[in-house]
Amino acid sequence: MKKKTYLLTILIPAYNNYQGVLRIINQFKSYADVSIYISDDSTLDIVSKKIENFIINVNSPRIHYKRRGIHDGAVGNWNQLLSMIDGEFFILVHHDEFFSNTNFIQILKEKKEKIDALILPVRIENQKGIKRYVKSWQQRTSIRLIFFGPFKNFIGSPTASLVTRSDYCKVFLDELIWNVDVEWYYRIISSLKKKVIFESDGSQVISVANKDSITSKIINEVPLIIKKEYKILENSGYKNMVFFWVHGGKVLFNIIFYSIYLSSFIPFWISRRYHLKSK
């Protein structure tokens, strides 16, 4: 990790999506205390060239671009980005994620000495247009289930929702696929010493699922992947948790977790019903 020169480092793993990368850069390029690193794993040369040319035209010493010479998967790209952090805090933002606004940066400025992490609420939209609204109260409640271990997304949202003090940066386990981000969340949240703030009124992460996402590519193999990953987690120091989870402990967790999960759809269905009635 580099010397901490900035307040915040934005990490963008690029993959065949010029517009998504452009959108993120445009949101943060004017902030003097924010650095941006793009690690490009694209298989399409034309996309990489467009991203590189855009960054050259912006001509900012705070925005850095690197085209990867090897393609060792998404996790390899994420971990390379984590080695580039030069901010007091960092955030990993994928090309299908962006922010309703950047007000959360002001919160970091005001409270950076007192907090280790800031968790942002999220709106998640799938390819069919169905939306989930993961509110701060849901994240606050879910995160208390962390003692059950890294088996469910207790933050309820993508990596862009977690703004973390760089001292607690952890690499992703490249043996994992389905649980890779959840296990990463678990290790980070478990290690924090100062306060975690849930931002409820300002910035919101907006995540729009696309057909090229990792989830979309492996959806039919998920049961087998999960079974395999339980073995990996067991060998990675989660043995007692895996035993507890597999042998009945997950029942109580699932009741609580899925109650919270299903509640995140309520605003969408209410809005949809109202819309249909008004026609």
PDB file of C-alpha atoms in Angstrom:
ATOM      1  CA  MET A   1       0.000   0.000   0.000  1.00  0.00           C
ATOM      2  CA  LYS A   2       1.280   3.467  -0.862  1.00  0.00           C
ATOM      3  CA  LYS A   3       1.696   6.581   1.271  1.00  0.00           C
ATOM      4  CA  LYS A   4      -1.692   8.067   2.217  1.00  0.00           C
ATOM      5  CA  THR A   5      -1.772  11.263   0.179  1.00  0.00           C
ATOM      6  CA  TYR A   6      -5.531  11.658  -0.299  1.00  0.00           C
ATOM      7  CA  LEU A   7      -8.704  11.374   1.737  1.00  0.00           C
ATOM      8  CA  LEU A   8     -10.262   8.727  -0.505  1.00  0.00           C
ATOM      9  CA  THR A   9      -9.125   6.338  -3.216  1.00  0.00           C
ATOM     10  CA  ILE A  10     -11.659   5.132  -5.794  1.00  0.00           C
ATOM     11  CA  LEU A  11     -10.734   1.737  -7.257  1.00  0.00           C
ATOM     12  CA  ILE A  12     -12.345   0.791 -10.587  1.00  0.00           C
ATOM     13  CA  PRO A  13     -11.881  -2.701 -12.060  1.00  0.00           C
ATOM     14  CA  ALA A  14     -12.675  -2.114 -15.748  1.00  0.00           C
ATOM     15  CA  TYR A  15     -14.037  -4.882 -17.952  1.00  0.00           C
ATOM     16  CA  ASN A  16     -15.455  -4.182 -21.404  1.00  0.00           C
ATOM     17  CA  ASN A  17     -17.599  -1.257 -20.263  1.00  0.00           C
ATOM     18  CA  TYR A  18     -16.464   2.211 -21.300  1.00  0.00           C
ATOM     19  CA  GLN A  19     -19.607   4.110 -20.271  1.00  0.00           C
ATOM     20  CA  GLY A  20     -19.656   2.627 -16.784  1.00  0.00           C
ATOM     21  CA  VAL A  21     -16.035   3.580 -16.104  1.00  0.00           C
ATOM     22  CA  LEU A  22     -16.604   7.043 -17.597  1.00  0.00           C
ATOM     23  CA  ARG A  23     -19.613   7.631 -15.341  1.00  0.00           C
ATOM     24  CA  ILE A  24     -17.652   6.841 -12.165  1.00  0.00           C
ATOM     25  CA  ILE A  25     -14.655   8.986 -13.126  1.00  0.00           C
ATOM     26  CA  ASN A  26     -16.889  11.949 -13.947  1.00  0.00           C
ATOM     27  CA  GLN A  27     -18.468  11.766 -10.488  1.00  0.00           C
ATOM     28  CA  PHE A  28     -15.139  12.142  -8.677  1.00  0.00           C
ATOM     29  CA  LYS A  29     -12.612  13.763 -11.019  1.00  0.00           C
ATOM     30  CA  SER A  30     -13.129  17.288  -9.631  1.00  0.00           C
ATOM     31  CA  TYR A  31     -12.262  16.374  -6.022  1.00  0.00           C
ATOM     32  CA  ALA A  32      -8.710  17.407  -5.132  1.00  0.00           C
ATOM     33  CA  ASP A  33      -8.596  14.996  -2.182  1.00  0.00           C
ATOM     34  CA  VAL A  34      -9.749  11.932  -4.150  1.00  0.00           C
ATOM     35  CA  SER A  35      -7.490   9.666  -6.223  1.00  0.00           C
ATOM     36  CA  ILE A  36      -8.810   7.255  -8.862  1.00  0.00           C
ATOM     37  CA  TYR A  37      -7.177   4.030 -10.058  1.00  0.00           C
ATOM     38  CA  ILE A  38      -8.450   2.029 -13.019  1.00  0.00           C
ATOM     39  CA  SER A  39      -7.142  -1.475 -13.597  1.00  0.00           C
ATOM     40  CA  ASP A  40      -8.356  -2.601 -17.017  1.00  0.00           C
ATOM     41  CA  ASP A  41      -8.956  -6.301 -17.586  1.00  0.00           C
ATOM     42  CA  SER A  42     -10.998  -5.788 -20.762  1.00  0.00           C
ATOM     43  CA  THR A  43     -10.825  -8.336 -23.564  1.00  0.00           C
ATOM     44  CA  LEU A  44     -11.914  -5.709 -26.108  1.00  0.00           C
ATOM     45  CA  ASP A  45      -9.033  -3.500 -27.236  1.00  0.00           C
ATOM     46  CA  ILE A  46     -11.382  -0.810 -28.530  1.00  0.00           C
ATOM     47  CA  VAL A  47     -12.913  -0.380 -25.059  1.00  0.00           C
ATOM     48  CA  SER A  48      -9.518  -0.173 -23.373  1.00  0.00           C
ATOM     49  CA  LYS A  49      -8.326   2.394 -25.891  1.00  0.00           C
ATOM     50  CA  LYS A  50     -11.383   4.582 -25.316  1.00  0.00           C
ATOM     51  CA  ILE A  51     -10.893   4.485 -21.546  1.00  0.00           C
ATOM     52  CA  GLU A  52      -7.197   5.278 -21.855  1.00  0.00           C
ATOM     53  CA  ASN A  53      -7.811   8.174 -24.266  1.00  0.00           C
ATOM     54  CA  PHE A  54     -10.462   9.641 -21.970  1.00  0.00           C
ATOM     55  CA  ILE A  55      -8.063   9.589 -19.008  1.00  0.00           C
ATOM     56  CA  ILE A  56      -5.302  11.157 -21.115  1.00  0.00           C
ATOM     57  CA  ASN A  57      -7.686  13.956 -22.079  1.00  0.00           C
ATOM     58  CA  VAL A  58      -8.700  14.551 -18.462  1.00  0.00           C
ATOM     59  CA  ASN A  59      -4.989  14.949 -17.734  1.00  0.00           C
ATOM     60  CA  SER A  60      -5.132  14.675 -13.946  1.00  0.00           C
ATOM     61  CA  PRO A  61      -2.250  13.439 -11.758  1.00  0.00           C
ATOM     62  CA  ARG A  62      -4.895  11.932  -9.443  1.00  0.00           C
ATOM     63  CA  ILE A  63      -6.338   9.589 -12.089  1.00  0.00           C
ATOM     64  CA  HIS A  64      -4.275   6.531 -12.972  1.00  0.00           C
ATOM     65  CA  TYR A  65      -4.857   3.909 -15.656  1.00  0.00           C
ATOM     66  CA  LYS A  66      -3.255   0.482 -16.044  1.00  0.00           C
ATOM     67  CA  ARG A  67      -4.006  -2.096 -18.722  1.00  0.00           C
ATOM     68  CA  ARG A  68      -3.364  -5.537 -17.328  1.00  0.00           C
ATOM     69  CA  GLY A  69      -0.996  -7.767 -19.239  1.00  0.00           C
ATOM     70  CA  ILE A  70      -2.486 -10.926 -17.786  1.00  0.00           C
ATOM     71  CA  HIS A  71      -6.073 -12.084 -17.401  1.00  0.00           C
ATOM     72  CA  ASP A  72      -6.231 -14.070 -14.168  1.00  0.00           C
ATOM     73  CA  GLY A  73      -9.861 -13.317 -13.421  1.00  0.00           C
ATOM     74  CA  ALA A  74     -11.856 -10.631 -11.668  1.00  0.00           C
ATOM     75  CA  VAL A  75     -10.421 -11.332  -8.216  1.00  0.00           C
ATOM     76  CA  GLY A  76      -6.864 -10.932  -9.481  1.00  0.00           C
ATOM     77  CA  ASN A  77      -7.827  -7.545 -10.876  1.00  0.00           C
ATOM     78  CA  TRP A  78      -9.481  -6.460  -7.621  1.00  0.00           C
ATOM     79  CA  ASN A  79      -6.442  -7.471  -5.581  1.00  0.00           C
ATOM     80  CA  GLN A  80      -4.107  -5.577  -7.883  1.00  0.00           C
ATOM     81  CA  LEU A  81      -6.197  -2.457  -7.336  1.00  0.00           C
ATOM     82  CA  LEU A  82      -6.042  -2.896  -3.558  1.00  0.00           C
ATOM     83  CA  SER A  83      -2.250  -2.610  -3.755  1.00  0.00           C
ATOM     84  CA  MET A  84      -2.601   0.860  -5.338  1.00  0.00           C
ATOM     85  CA  ILE A  85      -4.488   2.598  -2.499  1.00  0.00           C
ATOM     86  CA  ASP A  86      -3.034   5.975  -1.517  1.00  0.00           C
ATOM     87  CA  GLY A  87      -6.001   7.409   0.378  1.00  0.00           C
ATOM     88  CA  GLU A  88      -6.954   7.291   4.051  1.00  0.00           C
ATOM     89  CA  PHE A  89     -10.133   5.506   2.954  1.00  0.00           C
ATOM     90  CA  PHE A  90     -10.888   3.421  -0.111  1.00  0.00           C
ATOM     91  CA  ILE A  91     -13.866   2.137  -2.042  1.00  0.00           C
ATOM     92  CA  LEU A  92     -14.072  -0.500  -4.798  1.00  0.00           C
ATOM     93  CA  VAL A  93     -16.590   0.527  -7.463  1.00  0.00           C
ATOM     94  CA  HIS A  94     -17.521  -1.787 -10.333  1.00  0.00           C
ATOM     95  CA  HIS A  95     -18.535  -0.409 -13.724  1.00  0.00           C
ATOM     96  CA  ASP A  96     -22.215  -1.268 -13.153  1.00  0.00           C
ATOM     97  CA  GLU A  97     -22.335   0.821  -9.974  1.00  0.00           C
ATOM     98  CA  PHE A  98     -22.497   4.568  -9.395  1.00  0.00           C
ATOM     99  CA  PHE A  99     -23.709   7.078  -6.796  1.00  0.00           C
ATOM    100  CA  SER A 100     -26.824   9.206  -6.478  1.00  0.00           C
ATOM    101  CA  ASN A 101     -24.471  11.971  -5.299  1.00  0.00           C
ATOM    102  CA  THR A 102     -21.048  12.336  -3.684  1.00  0.00           C
ATOM    103  CA  ASN A 103     -22.175  13.907  -0.406  1.00  0.00           C
ATOM    104  CA  PHE A 104     -20.646  11.056   1.571  1.00  0.00           C
ATOM    105  CA  ILE A 105     -17.198  12.562   0.935  1.00  0.00           C
ATOM    106  CA  GLN A 106     -18.129  15.474   3.201  1.00  0.00           C
ATOM    107  CA  ILE A 107     -19.004  13.001   5.958  1.00  0.00           C
ATOM    108  CA  LEU A 108     -15.561  11.439   5.605  1.00  0.00           C
ATOM    109  CA  LYS A 109     -13.945  14.863   5.889  1.00  0.00           C
ATOM    110  CA  GLU A 110     -15.877  15.735   9.025  1.00  0.00           C
ATOM    111  CA  LYS A 111     -15.642  12.385  10.826  1.00  0.00           C
ATOM    112  CA  LYS A 112     -12.516  10.707   9.472  1.00  0.00           C
ATOM    113  CA  GLU A 113     -10.785  10.702  12.863  1.00  0.00           C
ATOM    114  CA  LYS A 114     -13.705   8.968  14.564  1.00  0.00           C
ATOM    115  CA  ILE A 115     -14.736   6.257  12.114  1.00  0.00           C
ATOM    116  CA  ASP A 116     -13.251   3.237  10.365  1.00  0.00           C
ATOM    117  CA  ALA A 117     -16.010   2.675   7.830  1.00  0.00           C
ATOM    118  CA  LEU A 118     -19.032   4.240   6.186  1.00  0.00           C
ATOM    119  CA  ILE A 119     -21.767   2.009   4.774  1.00  0.00           C
ATOM    120  CA  LEU A 120     -24.028   3.482   2.106  1.00  0.00           C
ATOM    121  CA  PRO A 121     -27.615   2.440   1.321  1.00  0.00           C
ATOM    122  CA  VAL A 122     -28.231   0.873  -2.076  1.00  0.00           C
ATOM    123  CA  ARG A 123     -30.743   0.614  -4.877  1.00  0.00           C
ATOM    124  CA  ILE A 124     -30.249  -2.596  -6.848  1.00  0.00           C
ATOM    125  CA  GLU A 125     -31.977  -3.128 -10.183  1.00  0.00           C
ATOM    126  CA  ASN A 126     -31.950  -6.426 -12.047  1.00  0.00           C
ATOM    127  CA  GLN A 127     -32.304  -7.012 -15.799  1.00  0.00           C
ATOM    128  CA  LYS A 128     -36.098  -7.277 -15.497  1.00  0.00           C
ATOM    129  CA  GLY A 129     -36.401  -3.849 -13.874  1.00  0.00           C
ATOM    130  CA  ILE A 130     -37.217  -5.164 -10.398  1.00  0.00           C
ATOM    131  CA  LYS A 131     -35.639  -2.955  -7.746  1.00  0.00           C
ATOM    132  CA  ARG A 132     -34.448  -3.550  -4.211  1.00  0.00           C
ATOM    133  CA  TYR A 133     -33.921  -0.688  -1.785  1.00  0.00           C
ATOM    134  CA  VAL A 134     -31.434  -1.672   0.892  1.00  0.00           C
ATOM    135  CA  LYS A 135     -31.862   0.944   3.608  1.00  0.00           C
ATOM    136  CA  SER A 136     -29.487   1.809   6.423  1.00  0.00           C
ATOM    137  CA  TRP A 137     -31.723   0.254   9.071  1.00  0.00           C
ATOM    138  CA  GLN A 138     -31.648  -3.037   7.169  1.00  0.00           C
ATOM    139  CA  GLN A 139     -27.858  -2.918   6.892  1.00  0.00           C
ATOM    140  CA  ARG A 140     -27.516  -1.978  10.570  1.00  0.00           C
ATOM    141  CA  THR A 141     -29.707  -4.911  11.593  1.00  0.00           C
ATOM    142  CA  SER A 142     -28.103  -7.407   9.203  1.00  0.00           C
ATOM    143  CA  ILE A 143     -24.562  -6.562  10.210  1.00  0.00           C
ATOM    144  CA  ARG A 144     -25.316  -7.713  13.726  1.00  0.00           C
ATOM    145  CA  LEU A 145     -25.595 -11.212  12.268  1.00  0.00           C
ATOM    146  CA  ILE A 146     -21.885 -11.169  11.432  1.00  0.00           C
ATOM    147  CA  PHE A 147     -21.083 -13.667  14.181  1.00  0.00           C
ATOM    148  CA  PHE A 148     -22.776 -16.335  12.043  1.00  0.00           C
ATOM    149  CA  GLY A 149     -19.850 -16.085   9.648  1.00  0.00           C
ATOM    150  CA  PRO A 150     -19.265 -15.270   5.957  1.00  0.00           C
ATOM    151  CA  PHE A 151     -22.192 -17.149   4.440  1.00  0.00           C
ATOM    152  CA  LYS A 152     -24.626 -14.400   3.491  1.00  0.00           C
ATOM    153  CA  ASN A 153     -24.279 -10.807   2.329  1.00  0.00           C
ATOM    154  CA  PHE A 154     -25.070  -9.163   5.672  1.00  0.00           C
ATOM    155  CA  ILE A 155     -24.316  -5.732   4.198  1.00  0.00           C
ATOM    156  CA  GLY A 156     -26.926  -6.533   1.564  1.00  0.00           C
ATOM    157  CA  SER A 157     -25.178  -4.709  -1.234  1.00  0.00           C
ATOM    158  CA  PRO A 158     -22.141  -4.506  -3.558  1.00  0.00           C
ATOM    159  CA  THR A 159     -18.605  -3.443  -2.633  1.00  0.00           C
ATOM    160  CA  ALA A 160     -19.296   0.196  -3.576  1.00  0.00           C
ATOM    161  CA  SER A 161     -21.437   0.538  -0.452  1.00  0.00           C
ATOM    162  CA  LEU A 162     -18.479  -0.055   1.880  1.00  0.00           C
ATOM    163  CA  VAL A 163     -16.078   2.872   2.389  1.00  0.00           C
ATOM    164  CA  THR A 164     -13.247   1.583   4.564  1.00  0.00           C
ATOM    165  CA  ARG A 165     -10.206   2.989   6.336  1.00  0.00           C
ATOM    166  CA  SER A 166      -7.209   1.795   4.338  1.00  0.00           C
ATOM    167  CA  ASP A 167      -5.458   0.377   7.415  1.00  0.00           C
ATOM    168  CA  TYR A 168      -8.018  -2.436   7.343  1.00  0.00           C
ATOM    169  CA  CYS A 169      -7.644  -3.326   3.684  1.00  0.00           C
ATOM    170  CA  LYS A 170      -7.721  -7.066   3.029  1.00  0.00           C
ATOM    171  CA  VAL A 171      -7.128  -8.978  -0.189  1.00  0.00           C
ATOM    172  CA  PHE A 172      -9.888 -11.126  -1.644  1.00  0.00           C
ATOM    173  CA  LEU A 173      -9.550 -14.905  -1.449  1.00  0.00           C
ATOM    174  CA  ASP A 174      -9.128 -15.978  -5.064  1.00  0.00           C
ATOM    175  CA  GLU A 175     -10.334 -19.517  -4.289  1.00  0.00           C
ATOM    176  CA  LEU A 176     -13.852 -18.181  -3.761  1.00  0.00           C
ATOM    177  CA  ILE A 177     -16.473 -17.125  -6.309  1.00  0.00           C
ATOM    178  CA  TRP A 178     -19.957 -16.951  -4.775  1.00  0.00           C
ATOM    179  CA  ASN A 179     -18.767 -15.987  -1.292  1.00  0.00           C
ATOM    180  CA  VAL A 180     -15.763 -13.917  -2.362  1.00  0.00           C
ATOM    181  CA  ASP A 181     -17.171 -10.507  -1.461  1.00  0.00           C
ATOM    182  CA  VAL A 182     -19.088 -11.715   1.605  1.00  0.00           C
ATOM    183  CA  GLU A 183     -15.990 -13.329   3.110  1.00  0.00           C
ATOM    184  CA  TRP A 184     -14.074 -10.102   2.385  1.00  0.00           C
ATOM    185  CA  TYR A 185     -16.765  -8.029   4.118  1.00  0.00           C
ATOM    186  CA  TYR A 186     -16.590 -10.367   7.098  1.00  0.00           C
ATOM    187  CA  ARG A 187     -12.837 -10.021   7.593  1.00  0.00           C
ATOM    188  CA  ILE A 188     -12.937  -6.251   7.213  1.00  0.00           C
ATOM    189  CA  ILE A 189     -15.936  -5.587   9.468  1.00  0.00           C
ATOM    190  CA  SER A 190     -14.598  -8.008  12.105  1.00  0.00           C
ATOM    191  CA  SER A 191     -11.291  -6.146  12.278  1.00  0.00           C
ATOM    192  CA  LEU A 192     -12.607  -2.582  12.658  1.00  0.00           C
ATOM    193  CA  LYS A 193     -11.880  -0.832  15.943  1.00  0.00           C
ATOM    194  CA  LYS A 194     -13.631   2.504  15.597  1.00  0.00           C
ATOM    195  CA  LYS A 195     -17.213   3.406  14.783  1.00  0.00           C
ATOM    196  CA  VAL A 196     -19.064   2.307  11.647  1.00  0.00           C
ATOM    197  CA  ILE A 197     -21.465   4.930  10.292  1.00  0.00           C
ATOM    198  CA  PHE A 198     -24.566   4.049   8.279  1.00  0.00           C
ATOM    199  CA  GLU A 199     -25.369   6.906   5.901  1.00  0.00           C
ATOM    200  CA  SER A 200     -29.155   7.062   5.777  1.00  0.00           C
ATOM    201  CA  ASP A 201     -30.101  10.375   4.189  1.00  0.00           C
ATOM    202  CA  GLY A 202     -27.458  11.435   1.686  1.00  0.00           C
ATOM    203  CA  SER A 203     -25.592   9.335  -0.852  1.00  0.00           C
ATOM    204  CA  GLN A 204     -26.951   6.113  -2.267  1.00  0.00           C
ATOM    205  CA  VAL A 205     -25.197   3.463  -4.340  1.00  0.00           C
ATOM    206  CA  ILE A 206     -27.080   2.505  -7.504  1.00  0.00           C
ATOM    207  CA  SER A 207     -26.267  -0.934  -8.871  1.00  0.00           C
ATOM    208  CA  VAL A 208     -27.672  -2.099 -12.201  1.00  0.00           C
ATOM    209  CA  ALA A 209     -27.177  -5.812 -12.894  1.00  0.00           C
ATOM    210  CA  ASN A 210     -26.026  -6.758 -16.372  1.00  0.00           C
ATOM    211  CA  LYS A 211     -25.733  -9.975 -18.346  1.00  0.00           C
ATOM    212  CA  ASP A 212     -21.931  -9.978 -18.090  1.00  0.00           C
ATOM    213  CA  SER A 213     -21.853  -9.980 -14.279  1.00  0.00           C
ATOM    214  CA  ILE A 214     -20.158 -12.818 -12.428  1.00  0.00           C
ATOM    215  CA  THR A 215     -23.479 -13.813 -10.844  1.00  0.00           C
ATOM    216  CA  SER A 216     -25.187 -14.101 -14.241  1.00  0.00           C
ATOM    217  CA  LYS A 217     -22.420 -16.335 -15.585  1.00  0.00           C
ATOM    218  CA  ILE A 218     -22.465 -18.848 -12.724  1.00  0.00           C
ATOM    219  CA  ILE A 219     -26.120 -18.784 -11.669  1.00  0.00           C
ATOM    220  CA  ASN A 220     -26.793 -22.384 -12.788  1.00  0.00           C
ATOM    221  CA  GLU A 221     -23.774 -23.701 -10.896  1.00  0.00           C
ATOM    222  CA  VAL A 222     -24.378 -21.935  -7.591  1.00  0.00           C
ATOM    223  CA  PRO A 223     -25.368 -25.004  -5.457  1.00  0.00           C
ATOM    224  CA  LEU A 224     -22.197 -26.868  -6.442  1.00  0.00           C
ATOM    225  CA  ILE A 225     -20.032 -23.788  -5.981  1.00  0.00           C
ATOM    226  CA  ILE A 226     -21.429 -23.141  -2.491  1.00  0.00           C
ATOM    227  CA  LYS A 227     -20.783 -26.744  -1.453  1.00  0.00           C
ATOM    228  CA  LYS A 228     -17.195 -26.499  -2.666  1.00  0.00           C
ATOM    229  CA  GLU A 229     -16.673 -23.159  -0.965  1.00  0.00           C
ATOM    230  CA  TYR A 230     -17.830 -24.449   2.411  1.00  0.00           C
ATOM    231  CA  LYS A 231     -14.807 -26.762   2.277  1.00  0.00           C
ATOM    232  CA  ILE A 232     -12.518 -23.854   1.374  1.00  0.00           C
ATOM    233  CA  LEU A 233     -13.893 -21.708   4.200  1.00  0.00           C
ATOM    234  CA  GLU A 234     -13.514 -24.594   6.625  1.00  0.00           C
ATOM    235  CA  ASN A 235      -9.833 -24.864   5.692  1.00  0.00           C
ATOM    236  CA  SER A 236      -9.392 -21.079   5.919  1.00  0.00           C
ATOM    237  CA  GLY A 237     -10.133 -20.802   9.617  1.00  0.00           C
ATOM    238  CA  TYR A 238     -13.947 -20.887   9.664  1.00  0.00           C
ATOM    239  CA  LYS A 239     -14.217 -24.538  10.737  1.00  0.00           C
ATOM    240  CA  ASN A 240     -16.490 -24.030  13.768  1.00  0.00           C
ATOM    241  CA  MET A 241     -18.695 -21.593  11.850  1.00  0.00           C
ATOM    242  CA  VAL A 242     -19.089 -23.984   8.912  1.00  0.00           C
ATOM    243  CA  PHE A 243     -20.024 -26.818  11.300  1.00  0.00           C
ATOM    244  CA  PHE A 244     -22.573 -24.602  13.056  1.00  0.00           C
ATOM    245  CA  TRP A 245     -23.967 -23.343   9.740  1.00  0.00           C
ATOM    246  CA  VAL A 246     -24.326 -26.738   8.084  1.00  0.00           C
ATOM    247  CA  HIS A 247     -25.754 -28.439  11.156  1.00  0.00           C
ATOM    248  CA  GLY A 248     -28.796 -26.306  11.847  1.00  0.00           C
ATOM    249  CA  GLY A 249     -27.477 -22.912  12.873  1.00  0.00           C
ATOM    250  CA  LYS A 250     -28.473 -21.414   9.555  1.00  0.00           C
ATOM    251  CA  VAL A 251     -32.200 -21.894  10.232  1.00  0.00           C
ATOM    252  CA  LEU A 252     -32.459 -18.992  12.673  1.00  0.00           C
ATOM    253  CA  PHE A 253     -30.128 -16.872  10.561  1.00  0.00           C
ATOM    254  CA  ASN A 254     -32.169 -17.468   7.395  1.00  0.00           C
ATOM    255  CA  ILE A 255     -35.427 -16.511   9.097  1.00  0.00           C
ATOM    256  CA  ILE A 256     -33.952 -13.161  10.145  1.00  0.00           C
ATOM    257  CA  PHE A 257     -31.890 -12.594   7.008  1.00  0.00           C
ATOM    258  CA  TYR A 258     -34.639 -13.303   4.478  1.00  0.00           C
ATOM    259  CA  SER A 259     -37.164 -11.240   6.429  1.00  0.00           C
ATOM    260  CA  ILE A 260     -34.825  -8.284   6.029  1.00  0.00           C
ATOM    261  CA  TYR A 261     -34.041  -9.226   2.419  1.00  0.00           C
ATOM    262  CA  LEU A 262     -37.703  -9.434   1.376  1.00  0.00           C
ATOM    263  CA  SER A 263     -38.477  -6.131   3.084  1.00  0.00           C
ATOM    264  CA  SER A 264     -36.070  -4.417   0.668  1.00  0.00           C
ATOM    265  CA  PHE A 265     -38.550  -5.087  -2.167  1.00  0.00           C
ATOM    266  CA  ILE A 266     -41.488  -3.398  -0.432  1.00  0.00           C
ATOM    267  CA  PRO A 267     -40.883   0.156  -1.774  1.00  0.00           C
ATOM    268  CA  PHE A 268     -40.707  -1.197  -5.334  1.00  0.00           C
ATOM    269  CA  TRP A 269     -43.933  -3.207  -5.118  1.00  0.00           C
ATOM    270  CA  ILE A 270     -45.803  -0.351  -3.442  1.00  0.00           C
ATOM    271  CA  SER A 271     -44.598   2.033  -6.156  1.00  0.00           C
ATOM    272  CA  ARG A 272     -45.506  -0.429  -8.897  1.00  0.00           C
ATOM    273  CA  ARG A 273     -48.970  -1.036  -7.505  1.00  0.00           C
ATOM    274  CA  TYR A 274     -49.612   2.689  -7.200  1.00  0.00           C
ATOM    275  CA  HIS A 275     -48.410   3.207 -10.768  1.00  0.00           C
ATOM    276  CA  LEU A 276     -50.728   0.496 -12.096  1.00  0.00           C
ATOM    277  CA  LYS A 277     -53.705   1.951 -10.213  1.00  0.00           C
ATOM    278  CA  SER A 278     -53.053   5.433 -11.582  1.00  0.00           C
ATOM    279  CA  LYS A 279     -53.247   4.253 -15.205  1.00  0.00           C
TER     280      LYS A 279
END
